């Protein structure tokens, strides 16, 4: 159960209800982000298509490579030179297709991400200015933390809306194309590989969850350290008059010890 209080009465709500609310909130956030990036929908569609194209190029590159290795093992064949020349041209075509697809994907997704970042920063800053004075008096809403949030948190959304979407679509296209080629070549060996794939998926999910926990702790510490820097620089006359520069540096150094330890644990 998770705790929920509303006005003067308190009640306990089931965990399933809480998870459903979180999922609905995530869907609303994704829908909201999609609406904000609506002017760049054409670039988004182009980036998705180029991601699919680049994802299909990689399995075909593996096919060309395997054919090349097989051809190089038969040097005494009469058509050895013609076959190797053809495979060389295939390498060139595959490389050109991969370069064109990844360049176009990066260009289109970067336009989407940067415009989304600009609009989000503008909306968040407008919301900050419209908040009541008591909200700005809270310790967690000091100017250093707010400016750091505008600089870092919105940039994370930029990565999610540009780089991560392209990589996910690209990986899915590579998986589907690779499975089709693998089943066509040897369905028995493909089934064995599929039997091992759940272990890889579970290990990857655990690693991502483990790293995410460290990132959340590091972000909180960085917000506190940025607040110290902002306040000390803003009140540098007071700090210098009391000769507390070394003390400020010591406090700042202690705040950065936790991210460094977490980095070593990673």
Coordinates of N, CA and C in Angstrom, one line a residue, residues 26-260:
X26 N 2.8 8.6 -17.0 CA 3.8 8.5 -18.1 C 3.2 8.6 -19.5
X27 N 2.1 8.0 -19.7 CA 1.4 8.1 -21.0 C 1.1 9.5 -21.3
X28 N 0.6 10.2 -20.3 CA 0.2 11.6 -20.4 C 1.4 12.5 -20.7
X29 N 2.5 12.2 -20.0 CA 3.8 12.9 -20.3 C 4.3 12.7 -21.7
X30 N 4.2 11.4 -22.2 CA 4.7 11.1 -23.5 C 3.8 11.8 -24.6
X31 N 2.5 11.8 -24.3 CA 1.6 12.5 -25.2 C 1.8 14.0 -25.2
X32 N 2.1 14.5 -24.1 CA 2.4 16.0 -24.0 C 3.7 16.3 -24.7
X33 N 4.7 15.5 -24.6 CA 6.0 15.7 -25.3 C 5.8 15.6 -26.8
X34 N 4.9 14.7 -27.2 CA 4.7 14.5 -28.7 C 3.9 15.7 -29.2
X35 N 3.0 16.3 -28.4 CA 2.3 17.5 -28.8 C 3.2 18.7 -28.9
X36 N 4.2 18.8 -28.0 CA 5.1 19.9 -28.0 C 6.0 19.9 -29.2
X37 N 6.4 18.7 -29.6 CA 7.2 18.6 -30.8 C 6.4 18.4 -32.1
X38 N 5.2 18.8 -32.1 CA 4.3 18.6 -33.3 C 4.8 19.4 -34.5
X39 N 5.4 20.6 -34.4 CA 5.9 21.3 -35.5 C 7.0 20.6 -36.3
X40 N 7.7 19.7 -35.6 CA 8.8 18.9 -36.2 C 8.4 17.5 -36.5
X41 N 7.1 17.3 -36.7 CA 6.6 15.9 -36.9 C 7.2 15.3 -38.2
X42 N 7.4 16.1 -39.2 CA 8.0 15.7 -40.4 C 9.4 15.2 -40.2
X43 N 10.2 15.9 -39.4 CA 11.6 15.5 -39.1 C 11.6 14.2 -38.3
X44 N 10.6 14.1 -37.4 CA 10.5 12.9 -36.6 C 10.2 11.7 -37.4
X45 N 9.3 11.8 -38.4 CA 9.0 10.7 -39.3 C 10.2 10.3 -40.1
X46 N 10.9 11.3 -40.6 CA 12.1 11.1 -41.4 C 13.2 10.3 -40.5
X47 N 13.3 10.8 -39.3 CA 14.3 10.1 -38.4 C 13.9 8.7 -38.1
X48 N 12.6 8.4 -37.9 CA 12.2 7.1 -37.7 C 12.5 6.2 -38.9
X49 N 12.2 6.7 -40.1 CA 12.4 5.9 -41.3 C 13.9 5.6 -41.5
X50 N 14.7 6.6 -41.2 CA 16.2 6.4 -41.3 C 16.7 5.5 -40.3
X51 N 16.1 5.5 -39.1 CA 16.5 4.5 -38.0 C 16.2 3.1 -38.5
X52 N 15.0 2.9 -39.1 CA 14.7 1.6 -39.6 C 15.6 1.1 -40.7
X53 N 15.9 2.1 -41.6 CA 16.8 1.8 -42.7 C 18.2 1.4 -42.1
X54 N 18.7 2.2 -41.2 CA 20.1 1.8 -40.6 C 20.0 0.5 -39.8
X55 N 18.9 0.2 -39.2 CA 18.8 -1.0 -38.5 C 18.8 -2.2 -39.4
X56 N 18.3 -2.1 -40.6 CA 18.3 -3.2 -41.5 C 19.6 -3.3 -42.2
X57 N 20.4 -2.3 -42.3 CA 21.7 -2.3 -42.9 C 22.7 -3.2 -42.2
X58 N 22.7 -3.2 -40.9 CA 23.6 -3.9 -40.0 C 23.6 -5.4 -40.3
X59 N 22.4 -6.1 -40.3 CA 22.3 -7.5 -40.5 C 22.8 -7.9 -41.9
X60 N 22.5 -7.0 -42.9 CA 23.0 -7.3 -44.3 C 24.5 -7.2 -44.4
X61 N 25.1 -6.3 -43.6 CA 26.5 -6.2 -43.5 C 27.1 -7.5 -43.0
X62 N 26.5 -8.1 -42.0 CA 26.9 -9.4 -41.5 C 26.8 -10.5 -42.5
X63 N 25.8 -10.4 -43.4 CA 25.7 -11.4 -44.4 C 26.8 -11.3 -45.4
X64 N 27.1 -10.0 -45.8 CA 28.2 -9.8 -46.8 C 29.5 -10.2 -46.2
X65 N 29.7 -10.0 -44.9 CA 31.0 -10.4 -44.3 C 31.1 -11.9 -44.3
X66 N 30.0 -12.6 -43.9 CA 30.1 -14.1 -43.9 C 30.4 -14.6 -45.3
X67 N 29.7 -14.0 -46.3 CA 30.0 -14.5 -47.7 C 31.4 -14.2 -48.1
X68 N 32.0 -13.1 -47.6 CA 33.4 -12.8 -48.0 C 34.3 -13.8 -47.3
X69 N 34.1 -14.1 -46.1 CA 34.9 -15.1 -45.4 C 34.8 -16.5 -46.1
X70 N 33.7 -16.8 -46.6 CA 33.5 -18.1 -47.3 C 34.2 -18.1 -48.6
X71 N 34.1 -16.9 -49.3 CA 34.8 -16.8 -50.6 C 36.3 -16.8 -50.5
X72 N 36.8 -16.2 -49.4 CA 38.3 -16.2 -49.2 C 38.8 -17.6 -48.9
X73 N 38.0 -18.5 -48.4 CA 38.4 -19.9 -48.1 C 38.5 -20.7 -49.4
X74 N 38.0 -20.2 -50.5 CA 38.0 -21.0 -51.7 C 38.8 -20.2 -52.8
X75 N 40.1 -20.1 -52.5 CA 40.9 -19.4 -53.5 C 41.2 -20.1 -54.8
X76 N 41.0 -21.4 -54.8 CA 41.3 -22.2 -56.0 C 40.1 -22.2 -57.0
X77 N 39.0 -21.6 -56.7 CA 37.8 -21.6 -57.6 C 38.1 -20.7 -58.8
X78 N 37.5 -21.1 -59.9 CA 37.8 -20.3 -61.2 C 37.2 -18.9 -61.1
X79 N 36.1 -18.7 -60.4 CA 35.4 -17.4 -60.3 C 35.7 -16.7 -59.0
X80 N 36.9 -17.0 -58.5 CA 37.3 -16.4 -57.2 C 37.4 -14.9 -57.3
X81 N 38.1 -14.4 -58.4 CA 38.3 -12.9 -58.5 C 37.0 -12.2 -58.7
X82 N 36.1 -12.7 -59.6 CA 34.8 -12.1 -59.8 C 34.0 -12.0 -58.6
X83 N 34.0 -13.1 -57.8 CA 33.1 -13.1 -56.6 C 33.6 -12.2 -55.6
X84 N 34.9 -12.1 -55.4 CA 35.5 -11.2 -54.4 C 35.3 -9.7 -54.8
X85 N 35.4 -9.4 -56.1 CA 35.1 -8.1 -56.6 C 33.7 -7.7 -56.3
X86 N 32.8 -8.6 -56.5 CA 31.4 -8.3 -56.3 C 31.1 -8.1 -54.8
X87 N 31.7 -8.9 -53.9 CA 31.6 -8.7 -52.5 C 32.2 -7.4 -52.0
X88 N 33.3 -7.0 -52.7 CA 33.9 -5.7 -52.4 C 33.0 -4.5 -52.7
X89 N 32.3 -4.6 -53.8 CA 31.3 -3.6 -54.2 C 30.1 -3.6 -53.2
X90 N 29.8 -4.8 -52.7 CA 28.7 -4.9 -51.8 C 29.0 -4.2 -50.4
X91 N 30.3 -4.4 -50.0 CA 30.8 -3.7 -48.8 C 30.7 -2.2 -49.0
X92 N 31.0 -1.7 -50.2 CA 31.0 -0.3 -50.5 C 29.6 0.2 -50.4
X93 N 28.6 -0.5 -51.1 CA 27.2 -0.1 -51.1 C 26.6 -0.1 -49.7
X94 N 27.0 -1.2 -48.9 CA 26.5 -1.3 -47.5 C 27.0 -0.1 -46.7
X95 N 28.3 0.2 -46.8 CA 28.9 1.3 -46.1 C 28.2 2.7 -46.4
X96 N 28.0 2.9 -47.7 CA 27.3 4.1 -48.2 C 25.9 4.2 -47.6
X97 N 25.2 3.1 -47.7 CA 23.8 3.1 -47.2 C 23.8 3.4 -45.7
X98 N 24.7 2.8 -44.9 CA 24.8 3.0 -43.5 C 25.2 4.4 -43.2
X99 N 26.1 5.0 -43.9 CA 26.5 6.4 -43.7 C 25.4 7.4 -43.9
X100 N 24.7 7.1 -45.1 CA 23.6 8.0 -45.4 C 22.4 7.9 -44.4
X101 N 22.1 6.7 -44.0 CA 21.0 6.6 -43.0 C 21.3 7.1 -41.7
X102 N 22.5 6.9 -41.1 CA 22.8 7.4 -39.8 C 23.0 8.9 -39.8
X103 N 23.6 9.4 -40.9 CA 23.7 10.9 -40.9 C 22.4 11.6 -41.0
X104 N 21.5 11.1 -41.8 CA 20.1 11.7 -41.9 C 19.3 11.5 -40.6
X105 N 19.5 10.3 -40.0 CA 18.8 10.1 -38.7 C 19.3 11.0 -37.6
X106 N 20.6 11.2 -37.5 CA 21.1 12.1 -36.5 C 20.7 13.6 -36.8
X107 N 20.7 14.0 -38.0 CA 20.3 15.3 -38.4 C 18.8 15.6 -38.0
X108 N 18.0 14.7 -38.4 CA 16.5 14.8 -38.2 C 16.2 14.8 -36.7
X109 N 16.8 13.8 -36.0 CA 16.5 13.7 -34.6 C 17.1 14.8 -33.7
X110 N 18.2 15.4 -34.2 CA 18.8 16.5 -33.5 C 17.9 17.7 -33.6
X111 N 17.3 18.0 -34.8 CA 16.4 19.1 -35.0 C 15.2 18.9 -34.0
X112 N 14.6 17.7 -34.0 CA 13.5 17.5 -33.1 C 13.9 17.7 -31.6
X113 N 15.0 17.2 -31.2 CA 15.4 17.3 -29.8 C 15.8 18.7 -29.4
X114 N 16.5 19.5 -30.3 CA 16.8 20.8 -29.9 C 15.6 21.7 -29.8
X115 N 14.7 21.6 -30.7 CA 13.5 22.4 -30.7 C 12.6 22.0 -29.5
X116 N 12.6 20.7 -29.2 CA 11.8 20.3 -28.0 C 12.5 20.9 -26.7
X117 N 13.8 20.9 -26.7 CA 14.5 21.4 -25.5 C 14.2 22.9 -25.3
X118 N 14.2 23.7 -26.4 CA 14.0 25.1 -26.4 C 12.6 25.4 -25.8
X119 N 11.6 24.6 -26.3 CA 10.2 24.9 -25.9 C 10.0 24.5 -24.4
X120 N 10.6 23.3 -24.0 CA 10.5 22.9 -22.6 C 11.2 23.9 -21.7
X121 N 12.3 24.4 -22.0 CA 13.0 25.4 -21.1 C 12.1 26.6 -21.0
X122 N 11.5 27.0 -22.1 CA 10.7 28.2 -22.1 C 9.5 28.0 -21.2
X123 N 8.8 26.8 -21.3 CA 7.6 26.5 -20.6 C 7.9 26.4 -19.1
X124 N 9.1 25.7 -18.8 CA 9.4 25.5 -17.4 C 9.8 26.9 -16.7
X125 N 10.5 27.7 -17.5 CA 10.9 29.0 -16.9 C 9.7 29.9 -16.7
X126 N 8.7 29.8 -17.6 CA 7.5 30.6 -17.4 C 6.7 30.1 -16.2
X127 N 6.7 28.8 -16.0 CA 6.0 28.2 -14.8 C 6.7 28.6 -13.5
X128 N 8.1 28.7 -13.5 CA 8.8 29.1 -12.3 C 8.4 30.6 -12.0
X129 N 8.3 31.4 -13.0 CA 8.0 32.8 -12.7 C 6.6 33.0 -12.2
X130 N 5.7 32.1 -12.5 CA 4.3 32.2 -12.1 C 4.1 31.6 -10.7
X131 N 5.0 30.9 -10.2 CA 4.8 30.2 -8.9 C 4.8 31.3 -7.8
X132 N 4.1 31.0 -6.7 CA 4.0 31.9 -5.6 C 5.3 32.1 -4.9
X133 N 5.5 33.1 -4.1 CA 6.7 33.4 -3.5 C 7.1 32.3 -2.5
X134 N 6.2 31.7 -1.8 CA 6.5 30.7 -0.8 C 7.2 29.5 -1.4
X135 N 6.8 29.2 -2.7 CA 7.5 28.1 -3.4 C 8.9 28.4 -3.6
X136 N 9.3 29.6 -3.9 CA 10.7 29.9 -4.1 C 11.5 30.0 -2.8
X137 N 10.8 30.1 -1.7 CA 11.5 30.1 -0.4 C 11.9 28.7 0.1
X138 N 11.3 27.6 -0.5 CA 11.7 26.3 -0.1 C 13.2 26.0 -0.4
X139 N 13.9 25.3 0.5 CA 15.3 25.0 0.3 C 15.6 24.3 -1.1
X140 N 14.7 23.4 -1.4 CA 15.0 22.6 -2.7 C 14.7 23.4 -3.9
X141 N 14.1 24.6 -3.8 CA 13.8 25.5 -4.9 C 14.7 26.7 -4.9
X142 N 15.9 26.6 -4.5 CA 16.8 27.7 -4.5 C 17.2 28.0 -6.0
X143 N 17.7 29.2 -6.3 CA 18.1 29.6 -7.6 C 19.1 28.6 -8.3
X144 N 20.0 28.1 -7.5 CA 21.0 27.2 -8.1 C 20.4 25.9 -8.5
X145 N 19.5 25.3 -7.7 CA 18.9 24.1 -8.1 C 18.0 24.3 -9.3
X146 N 17.2 25.4 -9.4 CA 16.3 25.7 -10.5 C 17.1 25.9 -11.8
X147 N 18.2 26.6 -11.7 CA 19.0 26.8 -12.9 C 19.7 25.6 -13.4
X148 N 20.1 24.7 -12.4 CA 20.7 23.4 -12.8 C 19.6 22.5 -13.4
X149 N 18.4 22.6 -12.9 CA 17.3 21.8 -13.5 C 17.1 22.2 -14.9
X150 N 17.0 23.5 -15.2 CA 16.8 24.0 -16.6 C 18.0 23.6 -17.5
X151 N 19.2 23.5 -16.9 CA 20.3 23.1 -17.8 C 20.4 21.6 -18.0
X152 N 20.1 20.8 -17.0 CA 20.4 19.4 -17.1 C 19.2 18.5 -17.3
X153 N 18.1 18.8 -16.6 CA 16.9 17.9 -16.7 C 16.3 18.0 -18.1
X154 N 16.2 19.2 -18.6 CA 15.6 19.4 -20.0 C 16.5 18.7 -21.0
X155 N 17.8 18.7 -20.8 CA 18.8 18.1 -21.7 C 18.6 16.6 -21.7
X156 N 18.2 16.0 -20.6 CA 17.9 14.6 -20.5 C 16.7 14.3 -21.4
X157 N 15.6 15.1 -21.3 CA 14.5 14.9 -22.2 C 14.9 15.0 -23.7
X158 N 15.8 15.9 -24.0 CA 16.4 16.0 -25.3 C 16.9 14.7 -25.8
X159 N 17.7 14.0 -24.9 CA 18.3 12.7 -25.3 C 17.2 11.7 -25.4
X160 N 16.2 11.7 -24.6 CA 15.2 10.7 -24.7 C 14.4 10.9 -26.0
X161 N 14.2 12.1 -26.4 CA 13.3 12.4 -27.6 C 14.1 12.3 -28.9
X162 N 15.4 12.2 -28.8 CA 16.2 12.2 -30.1 C 17.1 10.9 -30.1
X163 N 18.1 10.8 -29.3 CA 19.0 9.7 -29.4 C 18.4 8.4 -29.0
X164 N 17.7 8.4 -27.9 CA 17.1 7.1 -27.4 C 16.1 6.5 -28.3
X165 N 15.2 7.4 -28.9 CA 14.1 6.9 -29.8 C 14.8 6.3 -31.0
X166 N 15.7 7.0 -31.6 CA 16.4 6.4 -32.8 C 17.1 5.1 -32.5
X167 N 17.8 5.0 -31.4 CA 18.5 3.7 -31.0 C 17.5 2.6 -30.8
X168 N 16.4 2.9 -30.1 CA 15.4 1.8 -29.9 C 14.8 1.3 -31.2
X169 N 14.4 2.2 -32.1 CA 13.8 1.8 -33.3 C 14.9 1.1 -34.2
X170 N 16.1 1.6 -34.2 CA 17.2 0.9 -34.9 C 17.4 -0.5 -34.4
X171 N 17.4 -0.7 -33.1 CA 17.7 -2.0 -32.5 C 16.5 -2.9 -32.8
X172 N 15.3 -2.4 -32.8 CA 14.2 -3.3 -33.2 C 14.2 -3.7 -34.6
X173 N 14.6 -2.8 -35.5 CA 14.7 -3.1 -36.9 C 15.8 -4.1 -37.2
X174 N 16.9 -4.0 -36.5 CA 18.0 -4.9 -36.6 C 17.6 -6.3 -36.1
X175 N 16.9 -6.3 -35.0 CA 16.5 -7.6 -34.4 C 15.5 -8.4 -35.4
X176 N 14.5 -7.7 -35.9 CA 13.6 -8.3 -36.8 C 14.3 -8.8 -38.1
X177 N 15.1 -7.9 -38.7 CA 15.8 -8.3 -39.9 C 16.8 -9.4 -39.7
X178 N 17.5 -9.4 -38.5 CA 18.4 -10.4 -38.2 C 17.7 -11.8 -38.0
X179 N 16.6 -11.7 -37.3 CA 15.8 -13.0 -37.1 C 15.3 -13.6 -38.4
X180 N 14.9 -12.7 -39.3 CA 14.4 -13.2 -40.6 C 15.6 -13.9 -41.4
X181 N 16.7 -13.2 -41.4 CA 17.9 -13.8 -42.1 C 18.4 -15.1 -41.4
X182 N 18.3 -15.1 -40.1 CA 18.8 -16.3 -39.3 C 17.9 -17.5 -39.6
X183 N 16.6 -17.3 -39.5 CA 15.6 -18.4 -39.8 C 15.8 -18.9 -41.2
X184 N 16.0 -18.0 -42.1 CA 16.2 -18.4 -43.5 C 17.5 -19.3 -43.7
X185 N 18.5 -19.0 -42.9 CA 19.8 -19.7 -43.0 C 19.8 -21.0 -42.2
X186 N 19.4 -20.9 -40.9 CA 19.4 -22.1 -40.1 C 18.4 -21.9 -38.9
X187 N 17.2 -22.5 -39.0 CA 16.2 -22.3 -38.0 C 16.6 -22.9 -36.7
X188 N 17.3 -24.1 -36.8 CA 17.7 -24.7 -35.5 C 18.6 -23.9 -34.7
X189 N 19.7 -23.4 -35.3 CA 20.6 -22.5 -34.6 C 20.0 -21.2 -34.1
X190 N 19.0 -20.7 -34.9 CA 18.3 -19.5 -34.5 C 17.4 -19.8 -33.2
X191 N 16.8 -20.9 -33.1 CA 16.0 -21.3 -31.9 C 16.9 -21.4 -30.7
X192 N 18.1 -21.9 -30.9 CA 19.0 -22.0 -29.8 C 19.4 -20.6 -29.3
X193 N 19.7 -19.7 -30.2 CA 20.0 -18.3 -29.9 C 18.9 -17.6 -29.2
X194 N 17.6 -17.8 -29.7 CA 16.5 -17.3 -29.0 C 16.3 -17.8 -27.6
X195 N 16.6 -19.0 -27.4 CA 16.5 -19.6 -26.0 C 17.4 -18.9 -25.0
X196 N 18.6 -18.4 -25.5 CA 19.5 -17.7 -24.6 C 19.2 -16.2 -24.5
X197 N 18.4 -15.6 -25.4 CA 18.1 -14.2 -25.4 C 17.4 -13.7 -24.1
X198 N 16.5 -14.5 -23.4 CA 16.0 -13.9 -22.1 C 17.0 -13.6 -21.1
X199 N 18.1 -14.4 -21.0 CA 19.1 -14.1 -20.1 C 19.8 -12.8 -20.4
X200 N 20.0 -12.5 -21.6 CA 20.7 -11.3 -22.0 C 19.7 -10.1 -21.7
X201 N 18.4 -10.3 -22.0 CA 17.5 -9.2 -21.7 C 17.4 -8.9 -20.2
X202 N 17.3 -10.0 -19.4 CA 17.3 -9.8 -17.9 C 18.5 -9.1 -17.4
X203 N 19.7 -9.6 -17.8 CA 20.9 -8.9 -17.4 C 21.0 -7.5 -17.8
X204 N 20.6 -7.2 -19.0 CA 20.6 -5.8 -19.5 C 19.6 -4.9 -18.7
X205 N 18.4 -5.4 -18.3 CA 17.5 -4.7 -17.5 C 18.0 -4.4 -16.1
X206 N 18.6 -5.4 -15.5 CA 19.2 -5.3 -14.2 C 20.3 -4.2 -14.2
X207 N 21.1 -4.3 -15.2 CA 22.2 -3.3 -15.3 C 21.7 -1.9 -15.5
X208 N 20.6 -1.7 -16.3 CA 20.0 -0.4 -16.5 C 19.4 0.1 -15.2
X209 N 18.7 -0.8 -14.5 CA 18.1 -0.4 -13.2 C 19.1 0.0 -12.2
X210 N 20.2 -0.7 -12.1 CA 21.3 -0.5 -11.2 C 21.9 0.9 -11.5
X211 N 22.2 1.2 -12.8 CA 22.8 2.4 -13.1 C 21.9 3.6 -12.9
X212 N 20.6 3.4 -13.1 CA 19.6 4.4 -12.9 C 19.5 4.9 -11.4
X213 N 19.6 3.9 -10.5 CA 19.6 4.3 -9.1 C 20.8 5.1 -8.7
X214 N 22.0 4.8 -9.3 CA 23.2 5.6 -9.1 C 23.0 7.0 -9.6
X215 N 22.4 7.1 -10.8 CA 22.2 8.4 -11.5 C 21.3 9.3 -10.7
X216 N 20.3 8.7 -10.1 CA 19.3 9.6 -9.3 C 20.1 10.1 -8.1
X217 N 20.9 9.3 -7.4 CA 21.6 9.8 -6.2 C 22.6 10.9 -6.6
X218 N 23.3 10.7 -7.8 CA 24.3 11.6 -8.2 C 23.6 13.0 -8.6
X219 N 22.4 12.9 -9.2 CA 21.7 14.1 -9.6 C 21.4 15.0 -8.4
X220 N 20.9 14.3 -7.4 CA 20.5 15.0 -6.2 C 21.7 15.7 -5.6
X221 N 22.9 15.0 -5.5 CA 24.1 15.6 -5.0 C 24.6 16.8 -5.8
X222 N 24.5 16.6 -7.1 CA 24.9 17.7 -8.0 C 24.0 18.9 -7.9
X223 N 22.7 18.7 -7.6 CA 21.9 19.9 -7.4 C 22.3 20.6 -6.1
X224 N 22.6 19.9 -5.1 CA 23.0 20.5 -3.8 C 24.4 21.3 -4.0
X225 N 25.3 20.6 -4.7 CA 26.6 21.3 -5.0 C 26.5 22.5 -5.8
X226 N 25.6 22.5 -6.8 CA 25.4 23.7 -7.6 C 24.7 24.8 -6.8
X227 N 23.9 24.4 -5.9 CA 23.3 25.4 -5.0 C 24.4 26.1 -4.1
X228 N 25.3 25.3 -3.7 CA 26.4 25.9 -2.9 C 27.3 26.9 -3.7
X229 N 27.6 26.5 -4.9 CA 28.3 27.4 -5.8 C 27.6 28.7 -6.1
X230 N 26.3 28.6 -6.4 CA 25.5 29.8 -6.7 C 25.5 30.7 -5.5
X231 N 25.2 30.2 -4.3 CA 25.0 31.0 -3.1 C 26.4 31.6 -2.7
X232 N 27.5 30.9 -2.8 CA 28.8 31.4 -2.5 C 29.2 32.5 -3.4
X233 N 29.0 32.3 -4.7 CA 29.4 33.3 -5.7 C 28.5 34.5 -5.6
X234 N 27.2 34.3 -5.4 CA 26.3 35.5 -5.2 C 26.7 36.3 -4.0
X235 N 27.1 35.7 -2.9 CA 27.4 36.3 -1.7 C 28.9 36.3 -1.4
X236 N 29.7 36.5 -2.5 CA 31.1 36.4 -2.4 C 31.7 37.5 -1.5
X237 N 31.1 38.6 -1.4 CA 31.6 39.7 -0.5 C 31.5 39.2 1.0
X238 N 30.4 38.6 1.3 CA 30.2 38.1 2.7 C 31.2 37.0 3.0
X239 N 31.4 36.1 2.0 CA 32.3 35.0 2.2 C 33.8 35.5 2.4
X240 N 34.1 36.5 1.5 CA 35.5 37.0 1.6 C 35.7 37.8 2.9
X241 N 34.7 38.5 3.3 CA 34.9 39.4 4.5 C 35.1 38.5 5.8
X242 N 34.5 37.3 5.8 CA 34.8 36.4 6.9 C 35.9 35.4 6.7
X243 N 36.5 35.5 5.5 CA 37.6 34.6 5.2 C 37.2 33.1 5.2
X244 N 36.1 32.8 4.6 CA 35.6 31.4 4.7 C 35.7 30.7 3.3
X245 N 36.6 31.2 2.5 CA 36.7 30.5 1.2 C 37.1 29.1 1.3
X246 N 38.0 28.8 2.2 CA 38.5 27.4 2.4 C 37.3 26.5 2.9
X247 N 36.5 27.1 3.8 CA 35.4 26.3 4.3 C 34.4 26.0 3.2
X248 N 34.1 27.0 2.3 CA 33.2 26.7 1.2 C 33.7 25.6 0.3
X249 N 35.0 25.7 0.0 CA 35.7 24.7 -0.9 C 35.6 23.3 -0.2
X250 N 35.8 23.2 1.1 CA 35.7 22.0 1.8 C 34.2 21.4 1.8
X251 N 33.2 22.2 2.0 CA 31.8 21.8 1.9 C 31.5 21.3 0.5
X252 N 32.0 22.0 -0.5 CA 31.8 21.6 -1.9 C 32.5 20.3 -2.2
X253 N 33.7 20.1 -1.7 CA 34.4 18.9 -1.9 C 33.7 17.7 -1.3
X254 N 33.1 17.9 -0.1 CA 32.4 16.8 0.5 C 31.1 16.4 -0.3
X255 N 30.5 17.4 -0.8 CA 29.3 17.1 -1.6 C 29.6 16.3 -2.9
X256 N 30.8 16.4 -3.4 CA 31.1 15.7 -4.6 C 31.8 14.3 -4.3
X257 N 31.9 14.0 -3.0 CA 32.5 12.7 -2.7 C 31.5 11.6 -3.1
X258 N 30.2 11.8 -2.8 CA 29.3 10.7 -3.1 C 29.2 10.3 -4.6
X259 N 29.1 11.3 -5.5 CA 29.1 10.9 -7.0 C 30.4 10.2 -7.4
X260 N 31.5 10.6 -6.8 CA 32.8 9.9 -7.1 C 32.8 8.5 -6.7

